[in-house]
Tab-separated table of C-alpha atoms and ligand atoms in Angstrom:
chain	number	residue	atom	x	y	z
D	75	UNK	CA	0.000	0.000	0.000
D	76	UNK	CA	1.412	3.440	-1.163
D	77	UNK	CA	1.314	6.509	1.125
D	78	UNK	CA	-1.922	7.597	-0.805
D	79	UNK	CA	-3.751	4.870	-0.582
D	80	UNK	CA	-2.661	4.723	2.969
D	81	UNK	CA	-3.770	8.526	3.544
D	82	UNK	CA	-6.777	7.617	1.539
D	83	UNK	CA	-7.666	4.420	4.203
D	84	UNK	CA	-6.536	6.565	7.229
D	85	UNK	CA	-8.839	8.957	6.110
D	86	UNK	CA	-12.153	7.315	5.453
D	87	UNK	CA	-12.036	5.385	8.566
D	88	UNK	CA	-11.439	8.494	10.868
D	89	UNK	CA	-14.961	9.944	8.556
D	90	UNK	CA	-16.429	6.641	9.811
D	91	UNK	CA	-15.334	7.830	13.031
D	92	UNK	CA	-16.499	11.197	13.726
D	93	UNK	CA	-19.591	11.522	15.224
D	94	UNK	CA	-20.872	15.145	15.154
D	95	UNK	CA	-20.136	17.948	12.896
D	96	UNK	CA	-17.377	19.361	14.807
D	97	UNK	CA	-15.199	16.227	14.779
D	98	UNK	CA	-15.900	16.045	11.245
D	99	UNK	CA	-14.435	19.614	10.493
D	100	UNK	CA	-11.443	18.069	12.517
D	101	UNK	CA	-10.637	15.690	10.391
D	102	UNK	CA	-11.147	18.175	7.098
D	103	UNK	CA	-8.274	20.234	8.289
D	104	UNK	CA	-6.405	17.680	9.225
D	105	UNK	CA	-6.044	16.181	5.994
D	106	UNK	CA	-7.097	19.426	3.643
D	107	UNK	CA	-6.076	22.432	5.970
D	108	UNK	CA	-3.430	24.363	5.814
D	109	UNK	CA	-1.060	21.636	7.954
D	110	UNK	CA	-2.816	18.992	7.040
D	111	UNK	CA	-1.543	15.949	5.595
D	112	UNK	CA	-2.231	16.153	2.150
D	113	UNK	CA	-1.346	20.044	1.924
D	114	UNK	CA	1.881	18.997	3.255
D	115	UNK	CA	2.360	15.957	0.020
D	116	UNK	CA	1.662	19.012	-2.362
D	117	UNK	CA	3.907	21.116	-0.792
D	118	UNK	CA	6.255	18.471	-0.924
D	119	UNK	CA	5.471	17.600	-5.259
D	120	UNK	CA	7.339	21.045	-5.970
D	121	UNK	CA	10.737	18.514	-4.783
D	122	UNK	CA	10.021	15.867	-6.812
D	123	UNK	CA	12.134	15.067	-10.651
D	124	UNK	CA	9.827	16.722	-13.095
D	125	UNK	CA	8.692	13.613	-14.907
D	126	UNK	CA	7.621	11.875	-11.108
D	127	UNK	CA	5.541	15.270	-10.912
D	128	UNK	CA	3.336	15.165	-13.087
D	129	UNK	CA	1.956	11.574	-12.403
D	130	UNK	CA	2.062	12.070	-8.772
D	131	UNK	CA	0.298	15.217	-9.374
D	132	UNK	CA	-2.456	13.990	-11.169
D	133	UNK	CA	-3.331	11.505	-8.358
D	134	UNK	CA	-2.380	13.956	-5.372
D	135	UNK	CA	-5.475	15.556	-7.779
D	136	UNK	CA	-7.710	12.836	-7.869
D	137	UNK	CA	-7.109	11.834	-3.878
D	138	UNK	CA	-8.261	15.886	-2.625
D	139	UNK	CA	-11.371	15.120	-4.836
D	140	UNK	CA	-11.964	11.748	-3.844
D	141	UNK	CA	-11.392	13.167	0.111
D	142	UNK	CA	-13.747	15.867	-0.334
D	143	UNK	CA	-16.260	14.829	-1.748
D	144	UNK	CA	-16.297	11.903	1.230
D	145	UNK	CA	-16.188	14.658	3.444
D	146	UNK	CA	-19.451	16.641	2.207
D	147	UNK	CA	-20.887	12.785	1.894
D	148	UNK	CA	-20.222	12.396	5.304
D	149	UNK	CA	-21.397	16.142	6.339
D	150	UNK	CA	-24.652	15.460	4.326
D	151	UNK	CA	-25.144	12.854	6.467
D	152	UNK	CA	-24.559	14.241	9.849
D	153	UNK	CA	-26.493	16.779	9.007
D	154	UNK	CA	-29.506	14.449	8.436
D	155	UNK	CA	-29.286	13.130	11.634
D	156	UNK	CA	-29.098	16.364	13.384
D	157	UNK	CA	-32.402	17.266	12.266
D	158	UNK	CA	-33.731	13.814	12.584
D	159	UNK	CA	-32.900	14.095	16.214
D	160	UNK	CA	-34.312	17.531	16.865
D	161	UNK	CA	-37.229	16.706	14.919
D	162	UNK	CA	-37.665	13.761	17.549
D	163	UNK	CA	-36.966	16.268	20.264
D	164	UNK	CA	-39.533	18.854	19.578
D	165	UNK	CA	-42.579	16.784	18.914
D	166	UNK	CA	-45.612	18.401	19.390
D	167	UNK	CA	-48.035	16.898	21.601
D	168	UNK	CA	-51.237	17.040	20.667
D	169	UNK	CA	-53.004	15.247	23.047
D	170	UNK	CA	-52.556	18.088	25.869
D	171	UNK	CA	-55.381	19.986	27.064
D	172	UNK	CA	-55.531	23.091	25.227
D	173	UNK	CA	-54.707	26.277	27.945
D	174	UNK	CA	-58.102	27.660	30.028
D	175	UNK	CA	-58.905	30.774	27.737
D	176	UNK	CA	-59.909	33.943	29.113
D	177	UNK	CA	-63.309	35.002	27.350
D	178	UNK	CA	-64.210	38.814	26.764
D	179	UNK	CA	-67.317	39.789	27.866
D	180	UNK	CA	-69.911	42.224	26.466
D	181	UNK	CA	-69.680	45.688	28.349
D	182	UNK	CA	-72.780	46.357	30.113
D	183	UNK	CA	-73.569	49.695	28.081
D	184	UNK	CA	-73.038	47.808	25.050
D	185	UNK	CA	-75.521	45.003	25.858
D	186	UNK	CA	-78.409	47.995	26.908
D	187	UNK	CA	-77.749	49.444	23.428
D	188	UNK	CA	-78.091	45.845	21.918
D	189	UNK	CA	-80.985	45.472	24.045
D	190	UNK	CA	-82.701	48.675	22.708
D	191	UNK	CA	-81.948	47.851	18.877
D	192	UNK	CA	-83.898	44.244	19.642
D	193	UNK	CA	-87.003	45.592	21.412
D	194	UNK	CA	-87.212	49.151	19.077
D	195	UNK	CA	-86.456	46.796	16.122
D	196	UNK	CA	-89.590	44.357	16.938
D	197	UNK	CA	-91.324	47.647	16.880
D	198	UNK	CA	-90.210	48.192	12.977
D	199	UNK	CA	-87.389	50.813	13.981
D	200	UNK	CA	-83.779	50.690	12.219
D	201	UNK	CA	-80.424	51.633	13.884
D	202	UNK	CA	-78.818	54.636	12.989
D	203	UNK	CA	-75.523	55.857	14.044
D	204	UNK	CA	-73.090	58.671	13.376
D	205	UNK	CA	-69.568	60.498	14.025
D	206	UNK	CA	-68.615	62.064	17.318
D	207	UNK	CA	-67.667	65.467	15.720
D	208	UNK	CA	-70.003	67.481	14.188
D	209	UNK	CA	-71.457	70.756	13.179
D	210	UNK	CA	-73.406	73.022	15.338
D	211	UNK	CA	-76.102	73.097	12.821
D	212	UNK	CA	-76.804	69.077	12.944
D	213	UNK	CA	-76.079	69.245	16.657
D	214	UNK	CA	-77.948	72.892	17.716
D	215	UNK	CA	-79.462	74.587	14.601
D	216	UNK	CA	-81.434	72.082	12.308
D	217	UNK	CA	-83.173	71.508	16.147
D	218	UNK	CA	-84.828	74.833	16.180
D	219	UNK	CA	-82.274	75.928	18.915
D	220	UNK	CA	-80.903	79.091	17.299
D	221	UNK	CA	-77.264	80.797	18.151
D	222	UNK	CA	-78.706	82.673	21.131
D	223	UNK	CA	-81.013	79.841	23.037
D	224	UNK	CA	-79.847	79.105	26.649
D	225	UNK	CA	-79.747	75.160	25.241
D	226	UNK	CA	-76.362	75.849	23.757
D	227	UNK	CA	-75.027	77.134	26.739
D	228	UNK	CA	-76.594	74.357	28.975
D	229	UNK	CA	-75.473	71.345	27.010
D	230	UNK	CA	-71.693	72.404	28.132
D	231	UNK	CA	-70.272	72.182	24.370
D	232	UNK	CA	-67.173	71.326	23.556
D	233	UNK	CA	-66.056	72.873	20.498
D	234	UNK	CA	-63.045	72.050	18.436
D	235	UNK	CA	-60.456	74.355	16.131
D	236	UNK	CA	-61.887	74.412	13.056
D	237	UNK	CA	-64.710	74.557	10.676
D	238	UNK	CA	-66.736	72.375	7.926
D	239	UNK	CA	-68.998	74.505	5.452
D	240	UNK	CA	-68.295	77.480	7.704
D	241	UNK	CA	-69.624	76.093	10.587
D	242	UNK	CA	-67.983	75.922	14.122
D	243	UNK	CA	-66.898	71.851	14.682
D	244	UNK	CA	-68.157	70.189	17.678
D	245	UNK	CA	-68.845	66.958	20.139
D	246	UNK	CA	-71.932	66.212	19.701
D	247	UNK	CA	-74.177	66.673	22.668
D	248	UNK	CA	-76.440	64.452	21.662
D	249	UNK	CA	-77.433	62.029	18.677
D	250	UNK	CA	-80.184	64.220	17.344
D	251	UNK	CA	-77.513	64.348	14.062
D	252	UNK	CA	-78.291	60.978	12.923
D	253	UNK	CA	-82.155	61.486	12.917
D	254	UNK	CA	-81.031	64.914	10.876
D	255	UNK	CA	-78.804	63.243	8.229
D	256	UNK	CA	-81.231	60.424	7.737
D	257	UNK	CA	-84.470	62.961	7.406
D	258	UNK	CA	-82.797	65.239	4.886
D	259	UNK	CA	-82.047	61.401	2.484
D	260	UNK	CA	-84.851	59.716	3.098
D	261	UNK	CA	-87.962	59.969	2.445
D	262	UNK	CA	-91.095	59.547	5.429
D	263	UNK	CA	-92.195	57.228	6.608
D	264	UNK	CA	-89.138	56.213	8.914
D	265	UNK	CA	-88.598	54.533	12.185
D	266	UNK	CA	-85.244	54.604	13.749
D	267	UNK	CA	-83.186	54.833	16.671
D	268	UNK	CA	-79.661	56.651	17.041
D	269	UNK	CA	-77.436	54.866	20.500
D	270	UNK	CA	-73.883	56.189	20.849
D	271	UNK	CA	-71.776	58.458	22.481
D	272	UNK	CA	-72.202	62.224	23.203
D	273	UNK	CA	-69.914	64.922	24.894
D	274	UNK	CA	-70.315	67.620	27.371
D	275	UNK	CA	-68.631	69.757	29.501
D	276	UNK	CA	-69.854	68.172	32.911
D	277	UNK	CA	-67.866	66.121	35.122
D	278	UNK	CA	-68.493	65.269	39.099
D	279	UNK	CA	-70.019	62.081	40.862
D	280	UNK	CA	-72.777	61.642	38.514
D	281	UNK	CA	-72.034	63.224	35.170
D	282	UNK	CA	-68.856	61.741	32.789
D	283	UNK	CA	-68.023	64.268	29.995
D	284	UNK	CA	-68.381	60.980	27.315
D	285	UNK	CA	-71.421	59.207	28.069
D	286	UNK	CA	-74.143	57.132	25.739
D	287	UNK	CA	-77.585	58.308	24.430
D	288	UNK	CA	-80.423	56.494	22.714
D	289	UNK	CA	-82.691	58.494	20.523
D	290	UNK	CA	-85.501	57.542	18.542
D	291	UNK	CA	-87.447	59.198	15.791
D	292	UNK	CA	-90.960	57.826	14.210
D	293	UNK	CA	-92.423	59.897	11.059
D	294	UNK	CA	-95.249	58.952	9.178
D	295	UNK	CA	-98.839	60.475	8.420
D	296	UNK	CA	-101.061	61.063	11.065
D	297	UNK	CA	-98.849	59.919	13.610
D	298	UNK	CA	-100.007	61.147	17.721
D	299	UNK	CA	-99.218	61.504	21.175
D	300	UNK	CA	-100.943	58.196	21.779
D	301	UNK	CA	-98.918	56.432	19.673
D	302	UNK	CA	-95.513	58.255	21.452
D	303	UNK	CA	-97.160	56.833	24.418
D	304	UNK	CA	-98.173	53.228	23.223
D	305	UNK	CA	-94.000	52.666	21.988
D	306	UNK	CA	-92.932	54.287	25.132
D	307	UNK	CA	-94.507	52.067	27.490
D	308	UNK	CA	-94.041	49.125	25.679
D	309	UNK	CA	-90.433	49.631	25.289
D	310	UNK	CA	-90.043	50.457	29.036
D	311	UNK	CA	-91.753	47.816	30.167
D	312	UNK	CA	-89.646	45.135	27.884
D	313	UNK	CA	-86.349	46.913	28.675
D	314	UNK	CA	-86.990	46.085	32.158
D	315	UNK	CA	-89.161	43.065	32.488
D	316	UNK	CA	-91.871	43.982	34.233
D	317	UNK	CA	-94.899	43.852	32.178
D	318	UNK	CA	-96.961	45.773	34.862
D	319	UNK	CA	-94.183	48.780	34.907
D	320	UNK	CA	-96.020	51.524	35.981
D	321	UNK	CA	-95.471	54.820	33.285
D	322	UNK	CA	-96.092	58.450	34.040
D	323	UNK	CA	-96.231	61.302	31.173
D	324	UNK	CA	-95.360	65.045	32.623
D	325	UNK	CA	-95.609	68.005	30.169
D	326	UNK	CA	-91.970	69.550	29.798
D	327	UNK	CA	-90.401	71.508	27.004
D	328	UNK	CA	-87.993	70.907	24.219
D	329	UNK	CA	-86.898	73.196	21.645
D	330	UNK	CA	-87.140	70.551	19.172
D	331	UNK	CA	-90.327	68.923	20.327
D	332	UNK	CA	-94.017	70.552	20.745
D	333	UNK	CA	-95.373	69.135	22.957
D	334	UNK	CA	-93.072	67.750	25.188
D	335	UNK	CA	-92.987	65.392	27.450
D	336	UNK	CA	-91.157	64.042	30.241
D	337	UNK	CA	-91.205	59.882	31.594
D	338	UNK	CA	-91.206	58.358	34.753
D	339	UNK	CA	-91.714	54.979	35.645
D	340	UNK	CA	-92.645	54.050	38.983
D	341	UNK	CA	-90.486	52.234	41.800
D	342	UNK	CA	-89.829	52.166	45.552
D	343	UNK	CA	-87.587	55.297	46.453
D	344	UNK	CA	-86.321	53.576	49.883
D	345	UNK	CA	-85.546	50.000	47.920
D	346	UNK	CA	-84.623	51.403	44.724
D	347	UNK	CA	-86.449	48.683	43.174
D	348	UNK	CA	-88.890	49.466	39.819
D	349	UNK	CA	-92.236	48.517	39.341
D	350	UNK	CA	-94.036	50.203	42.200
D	351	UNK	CA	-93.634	51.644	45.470
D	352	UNK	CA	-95.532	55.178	44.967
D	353	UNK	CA	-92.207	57.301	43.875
D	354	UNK	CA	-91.470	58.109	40.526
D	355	UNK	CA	-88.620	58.392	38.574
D	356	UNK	CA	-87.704	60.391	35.048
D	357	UNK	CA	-86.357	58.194	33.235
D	358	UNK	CA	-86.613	59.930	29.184
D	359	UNK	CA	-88.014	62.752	27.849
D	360	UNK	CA	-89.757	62.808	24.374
D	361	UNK	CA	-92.344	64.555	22.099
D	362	UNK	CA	-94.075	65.225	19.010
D	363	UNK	CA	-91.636	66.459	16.419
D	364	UNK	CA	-91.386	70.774	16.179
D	365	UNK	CA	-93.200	71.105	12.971
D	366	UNK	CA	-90.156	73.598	12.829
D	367	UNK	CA	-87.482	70.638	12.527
D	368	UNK	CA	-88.862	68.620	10.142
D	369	UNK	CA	-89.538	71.236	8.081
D	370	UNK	CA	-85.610	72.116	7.869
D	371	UNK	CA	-85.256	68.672	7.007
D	372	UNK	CA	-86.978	69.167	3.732
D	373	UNK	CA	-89.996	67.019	5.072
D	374	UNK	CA	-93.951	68.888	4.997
D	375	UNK	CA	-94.839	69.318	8.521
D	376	UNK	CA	-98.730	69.571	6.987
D	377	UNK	CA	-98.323	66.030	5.616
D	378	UNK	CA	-96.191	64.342	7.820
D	379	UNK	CA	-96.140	63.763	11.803
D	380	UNK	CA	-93.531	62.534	14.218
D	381	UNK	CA	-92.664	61.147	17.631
D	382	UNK	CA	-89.190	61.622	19.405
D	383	UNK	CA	-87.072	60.408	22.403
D	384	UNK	CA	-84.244	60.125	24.175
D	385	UNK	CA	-82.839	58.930	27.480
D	386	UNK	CA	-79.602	57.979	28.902
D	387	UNK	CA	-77.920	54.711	28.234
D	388	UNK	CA	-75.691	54.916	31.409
D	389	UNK	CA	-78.367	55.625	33.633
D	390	UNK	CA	-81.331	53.248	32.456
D	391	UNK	CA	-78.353	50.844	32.929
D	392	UNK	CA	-77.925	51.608	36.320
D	393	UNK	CA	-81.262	51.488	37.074
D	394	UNK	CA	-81.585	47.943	35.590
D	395	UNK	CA	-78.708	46.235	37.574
D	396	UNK	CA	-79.031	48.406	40.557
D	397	UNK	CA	-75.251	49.872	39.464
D	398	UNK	CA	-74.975	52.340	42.600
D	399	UNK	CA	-71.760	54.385	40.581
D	400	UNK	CA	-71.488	55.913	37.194
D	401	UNK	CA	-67.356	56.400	37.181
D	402	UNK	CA	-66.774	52.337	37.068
D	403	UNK	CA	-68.252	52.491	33.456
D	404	UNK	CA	-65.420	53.715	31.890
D	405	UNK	CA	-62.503	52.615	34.358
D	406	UNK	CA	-61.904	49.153	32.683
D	407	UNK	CA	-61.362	47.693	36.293
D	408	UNK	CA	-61.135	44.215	35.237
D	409	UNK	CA	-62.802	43.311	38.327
D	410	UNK	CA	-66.094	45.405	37.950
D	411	UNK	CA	-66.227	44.700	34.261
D	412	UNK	CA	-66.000	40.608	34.985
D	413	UNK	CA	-68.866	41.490	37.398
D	414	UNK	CA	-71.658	43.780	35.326
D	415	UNK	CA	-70.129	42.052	32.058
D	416	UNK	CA	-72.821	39.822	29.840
D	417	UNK	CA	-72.081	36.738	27.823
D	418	UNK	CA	-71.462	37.952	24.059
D	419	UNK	CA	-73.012	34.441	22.674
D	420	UNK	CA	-76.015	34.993	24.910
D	421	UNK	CA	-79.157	36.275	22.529
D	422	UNK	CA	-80.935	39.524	23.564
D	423	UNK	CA	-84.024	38.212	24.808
D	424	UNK	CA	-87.134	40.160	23.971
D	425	UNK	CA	-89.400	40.589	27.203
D	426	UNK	CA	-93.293	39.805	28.046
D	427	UNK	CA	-94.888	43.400	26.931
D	428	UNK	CA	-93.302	44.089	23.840
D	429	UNK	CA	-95.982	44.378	21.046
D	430	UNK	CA	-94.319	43.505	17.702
R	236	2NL	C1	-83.603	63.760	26.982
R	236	2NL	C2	-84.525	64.258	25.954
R	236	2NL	C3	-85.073	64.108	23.665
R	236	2NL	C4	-85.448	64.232	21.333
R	236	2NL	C5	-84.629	63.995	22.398
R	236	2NL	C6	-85.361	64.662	18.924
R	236	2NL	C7	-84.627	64.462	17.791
R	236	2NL	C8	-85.062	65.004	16.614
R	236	2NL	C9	-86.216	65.715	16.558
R	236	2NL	C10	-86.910	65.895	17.723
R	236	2NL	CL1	-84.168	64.780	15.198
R	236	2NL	N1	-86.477	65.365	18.878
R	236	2NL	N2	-84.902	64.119	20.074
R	236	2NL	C11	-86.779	64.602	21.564
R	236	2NL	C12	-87.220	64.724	22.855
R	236	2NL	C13	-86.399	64.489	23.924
R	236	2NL	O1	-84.189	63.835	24.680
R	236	2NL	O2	-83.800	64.001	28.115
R	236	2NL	N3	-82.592	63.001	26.587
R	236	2NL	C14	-81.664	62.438	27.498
C-alpha cells in the first residue's frame, strides 16, 4: 500500500469515526487544511524530478477530490441526523389539554344598546348611528335651537379648532344628528333609533363628559301623542321586564319637540327597586316632532307627523342592575367589568310586553 492509498484508508475510517459535525471539520483540516496531511504531500510535489511530478500530481489531484467529496458525503449525512434528532426532540403533543382561555365579555352599556336595537327593532325601527364630531347646525341649529337659546349654553359644548362649510366643529351633545342626516335622504315614513356616544362639559359624581344616548325618531302620516305613548310604554316595560311597569307622562319643554314630554316609571324610592312603590322616577323625555325641525329637514310638517325620544344609556343601565356608581363604566377595572359584564353568545331576549 502506497502513502496515498494509505492517507486515503486513514482517512475514510477516521470519517467513519467522527460523530458530530465538529469532529468532522477536525478531520477536514487535518487532511485538507493548511497543515494537514495532504497540503503537506503538495507542498512536498514542488521537490520531486519533473517527470515523477506530473503523475504524482495527477493523483495527489484525484485523492483531494476523492477526500472531499467523502467529506461533504459524510457532512450530508450528519447533518440528516441532526435534524432527525431535533425533529424527535420537539414533537408536538397534541393530546394536551388546550390552555383555560380567558373570554371577553360584552360591556354592560353595550348590551343595553343591543338590548334597545332588539325591542325598538320588533317595533319596525332601524339603527342609525353617526360620528362624534359634528357641526353646530346638525347638533344645535337644524333643532330649532338658534345661536342665542340658553340650550347651547346648557349642554356644556365642547367645540373644536376648526370649521366644515363654515360652521364651528363640535362633540356632539347628543345624537339628534343621525335622525337629521337620515331625514334630509330619506324619504317619510321612517322609524329609527340613534345609540352612541355624546360629549359635554360636565364632570363630578354623577355626570362623565363621554357618556351614551339612545334616541328615537318615528315619522309617518297622522302619527299622535298616543302612539308616542303606546311605543314608550311598551319599550319600558320590555327593557326592564316587568310587564306591569307603571309609566307616568309630565308636560316639559324641548326646543325641538311641541309638545313635550317628560317619563317616569314608577319604583320604591327607599328599595330602589322598579315597578311600584308610589315614587317616581324620570327616566326619558320625548315629544311630538317641532313642525319647525322637520320642516328644515326638507320634510312637509302639513303632511307628515312625528314622535321623538331620548334617554340615557348609562343611567337606564344603572337602574336595571341596581349599578350604585357611574365612574366604574369607563374605568376598565377588570374586576367590575367581569362582574356587570354579559355573555357575548347569549341572545338579547325580547321581554313579556313588547308588542311587535
Ligand atoms: C332627553 C330628551 C329628547 C329628542 C330627544 C329629537 C330628535 C329630533 C327631533 C326631535 Cl331629530 N327630537 N330628540 C326629543 C325629545 C327628547 O331627549 O332628556 N334626553 C336624554
Amino acid at each position: 500500500m502506497n502513502d496515498l492509498d494509505q492517507l486515503q484508508s486513514e482517512t475514510n475510517a477516521a470519517l467513519d469515526a467522527a460523530a458530530d459535525l465538529r469532529a468532522l471539520d477536525a478531520v477536514r483540516v487535518g487532511v485538507l487544511g493548511k497543515s494537514g496531511r495532504l497540503t503537506a504531500l503538495l507542498k512536498e510535489l514542488g521537490r520531486a524530478a519533473p517527470e515523477e511530478r506530473r503523475e504524482r500530481g495527477a493523483a495527489l489531484n484525484r485523492l483531494r477530490d476523492s477526500l472531499t467529496a467523502a467529506i461533504e458525503a459524510r457532512r450530508a449525512t450528519l447533518e440528516d441526523a441532526a435534524l432527525d434528532a431535533r425533529l424527535a426532540a420537539e414533537k408536538l403533543d397534541v393530546t394536551l389539554p388546550p390552555r383555560p382561555e380567558q373570554p371577553g365579555l360584552t360591556h354592560a352599556i353595550s348590551r343595553t344598546m343591543e338590548e334597545m336595537a332588539a325591542i325598538f327593532g320588533a317595533m319596525g325601527f332601524g339603527v342609525g348611528e353617526g360620528l362624534d364630531v359634528q357641526t353646530d347646525w346638525y347638533n344645535f341649529s337644524a333643532l330649532n335651537i338658534p345661536g342665542h337659546h340658553p340650550a347651547r349654553a346648557d349642554h356644556d359644548t365642547f367645540y373644536l379648532p376648526g370649521t366644515r362649510d363654515g360652521r364651528p366643529l363640535l362633540l356632539r351633545t347628543q345624537t339628534s344628528d343621525v335622525q337629521i342626516i337620515t331625514m334630509l335622504n330619506q324619504d317619510p315614513p321612517l322609524r329609527m333609533i340613534a345609540p352612541g356616544r355624546v360629549y359635554r362639559a360636565d364632570h363630578d359624581a354623577t355626570h362623565s363628559p363621554m357618556f351614551h344616548q339612545c334616541e328615537g325618531i318615528a315619522i309617518d302620516r297622522g302619527l299622535t301623542l298616543g302612539h308616542l305613548k303606546g311605543c314608550l310604554i311598551d319599550f319600558l316595560r320590555a327593557f326592564f321586564g316587568i310587564s306591569s311597569l307603571p309609566v307616568r307622562f309630565r308636560s316639559s319643554y324641548f326646543p325641538f319637540t311641541e309638545p313635550s314630554m317628560e317619563v317616569d316609571i314608577g319604583w320604591n324610592r327607599k328599595t330602589g327597586e322598579l315597578g311600584g312603590g308610589g315614587d317616581w322616577l324620570e327616566i326619558l323625555g320625548s315629544g311630538m316632532v317641532h313642525p319647525r325641525v322637520l320642516a328644515n329637514c326638507g320634510i312637509d310638517p302639513r303632511e307628515w307627523q312625528g314622535f321623538a325620544f331620548g334617554m340615557g344609556v348609562e343611567r337606564v343601565t344603572m337602574l336595571k342592575y341596581g349599578i350604585p356608581d357611574l365612574r366604574p363604566f369607563y374605568e376598565s377595572d377588570l374586576r367590575w367589568l367581569r362582574h356587570y359584564g354579559f355573555n357575548p353568545l347569549a341572545p338579547v331576549a325580547l321581554h313579556e310586553g313588547v308588542a311587535p
